[in-house]
PDB file of C-alpha atoms in Angstrom:
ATOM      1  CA  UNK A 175     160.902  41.503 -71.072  1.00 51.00           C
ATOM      2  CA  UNK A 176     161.098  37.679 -70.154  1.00 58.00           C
ATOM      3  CA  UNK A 177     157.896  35.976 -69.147  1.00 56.00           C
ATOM      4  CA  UNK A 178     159.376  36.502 -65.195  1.00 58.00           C
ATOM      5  CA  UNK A 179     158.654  39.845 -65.274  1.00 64.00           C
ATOM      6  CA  UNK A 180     155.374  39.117 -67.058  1.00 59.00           C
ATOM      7  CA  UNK A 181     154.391  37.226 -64.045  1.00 56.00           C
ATOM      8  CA  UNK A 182     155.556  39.400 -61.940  1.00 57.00           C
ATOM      9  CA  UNK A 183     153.880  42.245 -63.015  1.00 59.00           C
ATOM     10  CA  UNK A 184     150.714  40.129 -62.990  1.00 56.00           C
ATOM     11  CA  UNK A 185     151.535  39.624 -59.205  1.00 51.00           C
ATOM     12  CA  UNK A 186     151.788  43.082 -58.477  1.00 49.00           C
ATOM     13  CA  UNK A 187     148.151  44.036 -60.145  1.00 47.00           C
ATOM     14  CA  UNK A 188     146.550  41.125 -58.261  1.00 47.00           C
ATOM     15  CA  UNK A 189     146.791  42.733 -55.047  1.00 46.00           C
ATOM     16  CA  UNK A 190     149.805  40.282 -53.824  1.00 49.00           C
ATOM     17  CA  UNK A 191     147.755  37.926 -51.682  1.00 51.00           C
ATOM     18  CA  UNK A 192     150.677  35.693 -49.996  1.00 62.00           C
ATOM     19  CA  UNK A 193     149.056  32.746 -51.671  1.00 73.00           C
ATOM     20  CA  UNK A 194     150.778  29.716 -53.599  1.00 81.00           C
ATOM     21  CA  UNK A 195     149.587  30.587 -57.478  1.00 87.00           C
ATOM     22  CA  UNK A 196     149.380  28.738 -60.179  1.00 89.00           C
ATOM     23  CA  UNK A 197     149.203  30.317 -63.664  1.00 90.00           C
ATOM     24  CA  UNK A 198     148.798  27.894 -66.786  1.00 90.00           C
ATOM     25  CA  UNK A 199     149.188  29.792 -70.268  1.00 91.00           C
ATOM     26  CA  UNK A 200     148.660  27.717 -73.964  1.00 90.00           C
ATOM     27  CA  UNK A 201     149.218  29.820 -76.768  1.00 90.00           C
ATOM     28  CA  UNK A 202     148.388  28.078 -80.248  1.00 88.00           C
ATOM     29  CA  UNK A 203     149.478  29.682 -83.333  1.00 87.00           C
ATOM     30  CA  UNK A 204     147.769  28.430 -86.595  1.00 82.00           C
ATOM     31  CA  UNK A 205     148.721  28.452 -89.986  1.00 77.00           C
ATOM     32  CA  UNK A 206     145.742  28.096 -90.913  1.00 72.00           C
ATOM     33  CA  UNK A 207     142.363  29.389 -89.315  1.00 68.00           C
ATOM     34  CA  UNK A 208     140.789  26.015 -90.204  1.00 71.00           C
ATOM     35  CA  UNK A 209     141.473  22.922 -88.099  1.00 69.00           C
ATOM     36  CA  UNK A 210     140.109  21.848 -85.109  1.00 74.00           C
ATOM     37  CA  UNK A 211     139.580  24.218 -81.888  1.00 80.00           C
ATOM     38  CA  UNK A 212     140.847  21.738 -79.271  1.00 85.00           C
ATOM     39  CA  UNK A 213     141.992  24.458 -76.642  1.00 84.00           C
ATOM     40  CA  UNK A 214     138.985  24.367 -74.402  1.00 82.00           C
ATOM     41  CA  UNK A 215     139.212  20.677 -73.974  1.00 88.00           C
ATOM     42  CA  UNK A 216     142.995  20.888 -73.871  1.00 88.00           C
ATOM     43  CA  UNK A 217     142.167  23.674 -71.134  1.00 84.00           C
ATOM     44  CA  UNK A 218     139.670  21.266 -68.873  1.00 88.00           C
ATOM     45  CA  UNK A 219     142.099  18.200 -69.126  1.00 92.00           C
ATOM     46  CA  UNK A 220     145.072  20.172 -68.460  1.00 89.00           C
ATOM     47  CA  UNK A 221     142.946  21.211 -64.860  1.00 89.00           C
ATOM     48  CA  UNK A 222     142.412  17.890 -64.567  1.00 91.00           C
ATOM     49  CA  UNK A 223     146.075  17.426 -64.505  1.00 92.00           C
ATOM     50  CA  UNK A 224     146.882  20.054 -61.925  1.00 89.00           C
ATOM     51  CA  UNK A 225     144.258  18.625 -59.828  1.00 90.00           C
ATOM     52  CA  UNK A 226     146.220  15.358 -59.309  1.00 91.00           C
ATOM     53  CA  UNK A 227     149.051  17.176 -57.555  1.00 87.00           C
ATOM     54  CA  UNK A 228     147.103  20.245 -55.728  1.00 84.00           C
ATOM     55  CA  UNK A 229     144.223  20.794 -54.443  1.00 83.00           C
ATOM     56  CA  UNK A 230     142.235  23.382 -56.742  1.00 84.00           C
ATOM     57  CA  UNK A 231     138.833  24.802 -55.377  1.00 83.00           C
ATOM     58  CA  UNK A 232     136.471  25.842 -58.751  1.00 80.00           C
ATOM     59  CA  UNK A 233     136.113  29.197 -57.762  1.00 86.00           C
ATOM     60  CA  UNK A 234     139.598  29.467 -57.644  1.00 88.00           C
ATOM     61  CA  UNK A 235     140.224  29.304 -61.135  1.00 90.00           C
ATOM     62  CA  UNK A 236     139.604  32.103 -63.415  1.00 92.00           C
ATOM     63  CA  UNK A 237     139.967  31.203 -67.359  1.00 89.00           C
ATOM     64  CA  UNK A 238     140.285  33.780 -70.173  1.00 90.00           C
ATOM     65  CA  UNK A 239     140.585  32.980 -73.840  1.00 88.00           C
ATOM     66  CA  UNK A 240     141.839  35.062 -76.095  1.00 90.00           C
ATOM     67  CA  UNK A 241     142.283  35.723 -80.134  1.00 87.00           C
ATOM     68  CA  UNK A 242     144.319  37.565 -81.327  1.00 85.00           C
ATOM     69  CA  UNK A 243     144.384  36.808 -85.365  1.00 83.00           C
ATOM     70  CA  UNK A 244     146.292  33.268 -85.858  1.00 83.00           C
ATOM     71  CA  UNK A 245     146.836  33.476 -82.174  1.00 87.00           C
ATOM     72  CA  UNK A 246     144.554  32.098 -79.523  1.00 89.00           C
ATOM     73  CA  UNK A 247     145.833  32.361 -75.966  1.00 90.00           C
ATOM     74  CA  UNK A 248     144.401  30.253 -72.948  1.00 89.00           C
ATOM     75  CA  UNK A 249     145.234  31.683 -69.666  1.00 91.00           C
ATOM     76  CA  UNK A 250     144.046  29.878 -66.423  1.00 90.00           C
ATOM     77  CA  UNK A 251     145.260  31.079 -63.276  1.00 92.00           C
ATOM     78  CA  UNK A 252     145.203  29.147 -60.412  1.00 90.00           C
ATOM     79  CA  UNK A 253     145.049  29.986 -56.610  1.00 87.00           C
ATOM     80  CA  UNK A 254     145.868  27.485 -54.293  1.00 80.00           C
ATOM     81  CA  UNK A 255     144.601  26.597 -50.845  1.00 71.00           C
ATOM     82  CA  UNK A 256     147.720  26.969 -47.587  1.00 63.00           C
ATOM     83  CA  UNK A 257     147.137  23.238 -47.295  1.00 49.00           C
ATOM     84  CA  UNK A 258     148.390  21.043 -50.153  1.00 42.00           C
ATOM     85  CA  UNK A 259     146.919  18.076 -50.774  1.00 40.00           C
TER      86      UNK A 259
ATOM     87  CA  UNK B 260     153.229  44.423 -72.237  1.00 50.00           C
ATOM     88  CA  UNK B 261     150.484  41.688 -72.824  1.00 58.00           C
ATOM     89  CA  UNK B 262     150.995  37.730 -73.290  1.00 56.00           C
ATOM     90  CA  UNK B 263     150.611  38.785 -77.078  1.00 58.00           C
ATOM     91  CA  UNK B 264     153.176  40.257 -77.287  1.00 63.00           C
ATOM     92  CA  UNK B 265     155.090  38.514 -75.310  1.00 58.00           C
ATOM     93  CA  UNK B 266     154.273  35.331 -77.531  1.00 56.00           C
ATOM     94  CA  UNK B 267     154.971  37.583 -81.043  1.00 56.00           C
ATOM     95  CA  UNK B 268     158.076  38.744 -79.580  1.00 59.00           C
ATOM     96  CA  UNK B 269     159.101  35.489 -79.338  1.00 55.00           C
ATOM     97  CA  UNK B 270     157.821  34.360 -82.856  1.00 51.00           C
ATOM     98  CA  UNK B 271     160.064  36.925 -84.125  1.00 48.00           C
ATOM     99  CA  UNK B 272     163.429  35.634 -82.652  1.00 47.00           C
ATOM    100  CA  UNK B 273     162.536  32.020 -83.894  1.00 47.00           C
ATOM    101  CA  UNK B 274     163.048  32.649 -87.373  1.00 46.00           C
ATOM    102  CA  UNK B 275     159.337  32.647 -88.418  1.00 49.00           C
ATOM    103  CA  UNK B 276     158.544  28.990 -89.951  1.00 51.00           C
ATOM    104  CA  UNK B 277     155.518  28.613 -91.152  1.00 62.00           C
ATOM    105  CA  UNK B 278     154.248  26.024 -88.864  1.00 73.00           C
ATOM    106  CA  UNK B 279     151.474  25.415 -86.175  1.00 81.00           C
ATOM    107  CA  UNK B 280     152.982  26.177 -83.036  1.00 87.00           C
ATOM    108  CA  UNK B 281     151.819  25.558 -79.736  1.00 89.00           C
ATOM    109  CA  UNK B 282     153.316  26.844 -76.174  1.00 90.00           C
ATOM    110  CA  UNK B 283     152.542  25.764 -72.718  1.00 89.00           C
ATOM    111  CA  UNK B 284     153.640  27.783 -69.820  1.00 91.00           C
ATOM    112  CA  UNK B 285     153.159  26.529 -65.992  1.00 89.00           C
ATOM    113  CA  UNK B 286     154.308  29.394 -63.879  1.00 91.00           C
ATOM    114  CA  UNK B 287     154.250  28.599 -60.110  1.00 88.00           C
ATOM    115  CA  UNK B 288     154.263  31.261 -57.394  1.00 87.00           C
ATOM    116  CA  UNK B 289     155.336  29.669 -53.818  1.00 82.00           C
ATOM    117  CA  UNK B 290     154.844  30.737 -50.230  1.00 77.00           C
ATOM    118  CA  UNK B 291     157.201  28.671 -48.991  1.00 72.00           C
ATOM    119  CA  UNK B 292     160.320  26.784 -50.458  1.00 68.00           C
ATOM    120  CA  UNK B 293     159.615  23.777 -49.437  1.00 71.00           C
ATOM    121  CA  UNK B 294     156.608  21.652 -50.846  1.00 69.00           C
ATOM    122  CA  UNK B 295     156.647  19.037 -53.551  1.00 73.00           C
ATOM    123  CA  UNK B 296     158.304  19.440 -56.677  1.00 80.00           C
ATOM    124  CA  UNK B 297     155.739  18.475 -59.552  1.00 85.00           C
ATOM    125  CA  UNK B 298     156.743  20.854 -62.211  1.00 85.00           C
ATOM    126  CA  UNK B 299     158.874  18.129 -64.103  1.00 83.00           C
ATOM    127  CA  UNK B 300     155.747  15.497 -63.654  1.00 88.00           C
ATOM    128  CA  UNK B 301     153.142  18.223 -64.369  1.00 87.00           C
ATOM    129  CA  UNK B 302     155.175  18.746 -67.967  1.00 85.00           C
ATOM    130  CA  UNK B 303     155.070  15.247 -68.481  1.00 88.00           C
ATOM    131  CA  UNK B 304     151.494  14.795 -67.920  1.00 92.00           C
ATOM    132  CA  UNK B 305     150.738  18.152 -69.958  1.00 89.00           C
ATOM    133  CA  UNK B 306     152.316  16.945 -72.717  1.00 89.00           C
ATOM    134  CA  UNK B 307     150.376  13.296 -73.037  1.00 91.00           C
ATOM    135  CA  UNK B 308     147.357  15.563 -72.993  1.00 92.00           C
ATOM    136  CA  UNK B 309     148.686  17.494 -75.317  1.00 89.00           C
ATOM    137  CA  UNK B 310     149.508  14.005 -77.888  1.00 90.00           C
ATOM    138  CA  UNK B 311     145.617  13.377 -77.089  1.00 91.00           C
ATOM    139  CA  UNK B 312     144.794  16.130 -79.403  1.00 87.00           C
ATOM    140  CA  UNK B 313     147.903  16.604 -81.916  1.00 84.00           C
ATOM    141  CA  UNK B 314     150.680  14.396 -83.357  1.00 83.00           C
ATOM    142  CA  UNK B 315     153.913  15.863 -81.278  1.00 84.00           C
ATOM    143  CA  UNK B 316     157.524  13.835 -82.448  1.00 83.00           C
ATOM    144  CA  UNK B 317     159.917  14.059 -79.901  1.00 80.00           C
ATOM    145  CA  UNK B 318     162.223  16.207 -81.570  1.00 85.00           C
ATOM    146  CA  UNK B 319     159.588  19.008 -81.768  1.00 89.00           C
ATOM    147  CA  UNK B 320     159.938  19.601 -77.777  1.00 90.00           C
ATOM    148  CA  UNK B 321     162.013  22.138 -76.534  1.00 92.00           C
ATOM    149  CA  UNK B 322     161.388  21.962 -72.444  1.00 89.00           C
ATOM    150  CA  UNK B 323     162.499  24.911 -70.323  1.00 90.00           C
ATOM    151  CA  UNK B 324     162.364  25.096 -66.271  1.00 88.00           C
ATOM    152  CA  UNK B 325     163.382  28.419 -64.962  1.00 90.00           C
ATOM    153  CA  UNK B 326     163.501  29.244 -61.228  1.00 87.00           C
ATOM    154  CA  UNK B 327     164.143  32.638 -59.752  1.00 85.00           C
ATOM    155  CA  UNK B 328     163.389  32.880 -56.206  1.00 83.00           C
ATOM    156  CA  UNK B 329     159.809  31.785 -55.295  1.00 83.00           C
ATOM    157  CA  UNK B 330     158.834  31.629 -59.169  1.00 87.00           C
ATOM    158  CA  UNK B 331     159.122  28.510 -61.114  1.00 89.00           C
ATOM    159  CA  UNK B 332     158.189  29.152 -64.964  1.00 91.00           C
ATOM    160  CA  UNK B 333     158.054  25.921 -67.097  1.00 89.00           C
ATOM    161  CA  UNK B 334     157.678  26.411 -70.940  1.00 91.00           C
ATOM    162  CA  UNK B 335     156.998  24.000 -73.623  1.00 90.00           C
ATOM    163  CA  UNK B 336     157.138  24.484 -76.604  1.00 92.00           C
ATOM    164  CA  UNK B 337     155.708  22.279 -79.204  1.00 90.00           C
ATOM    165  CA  UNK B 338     156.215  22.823 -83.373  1.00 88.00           C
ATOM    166  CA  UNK B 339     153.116  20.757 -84.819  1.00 81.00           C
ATOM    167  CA  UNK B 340     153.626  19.113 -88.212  1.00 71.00           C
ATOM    168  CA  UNK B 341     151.112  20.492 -91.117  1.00 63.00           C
ATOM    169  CA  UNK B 342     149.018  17.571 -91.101  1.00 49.00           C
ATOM    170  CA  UNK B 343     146.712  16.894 -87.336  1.00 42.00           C
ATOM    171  CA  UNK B 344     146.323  13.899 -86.363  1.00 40.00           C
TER     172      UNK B 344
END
């Protein structure tokens, strides 16, 4: 399954709102379970980011975290406003 | 499926190194075709962010942009050297 049908399959569950989206993913795999835990910074500046092109309202981001053994999985998905900034 | 296994799945084809690994998807659903392009600058800007928080030499980018209809999937993916910065 490629990562389009991922998405897609996302879409379909989300109750297809004809809505631009926005869906940011960061997957970290460690070596070793030590080391710093930079993802929810990486997380706020990478909003930051997405912020400088679109126009994201707060409550229209929805941010899960997720570990899975050496993996840790940052999902933030993004629903944008008709009007783009 | 889940993004975990979406993300082992992928571990599996790369020939397993052992190495920090870290993978940044921006997947963009559109209304409508037209609109600004910032995929390309978003990956750009993701990835300084990224250098904010761990040592990333040039050669350890592999940058994919995928369109397929009105989905644009960007991937990064980033191989991290043993020692953080």
């Amino acid at each position: 399954m490629s990562f389009f049908d991922y998405f897609r399959s996302r879409k379909t569950r989300s109750a297809q709102l004809a809505k631009e989206r926005l869906q940011v993913i960061v997957a970290r795999e460690r070596v070793h379970r030590d080391g710093p835990d930079y993802l929810p910074r990486l997380q706020e500046e990478i909003l930051n980011v997405i912020r400088k092109y679109v126009q994201v309202d707060e409550d229209a981001v929805s941010i899960q975290l997720e570990r899975d053994g050496n993996c840790e999985v940052l999902e933030l998905n993004v629903t944008l406003p008709e009007q783009r900034v």
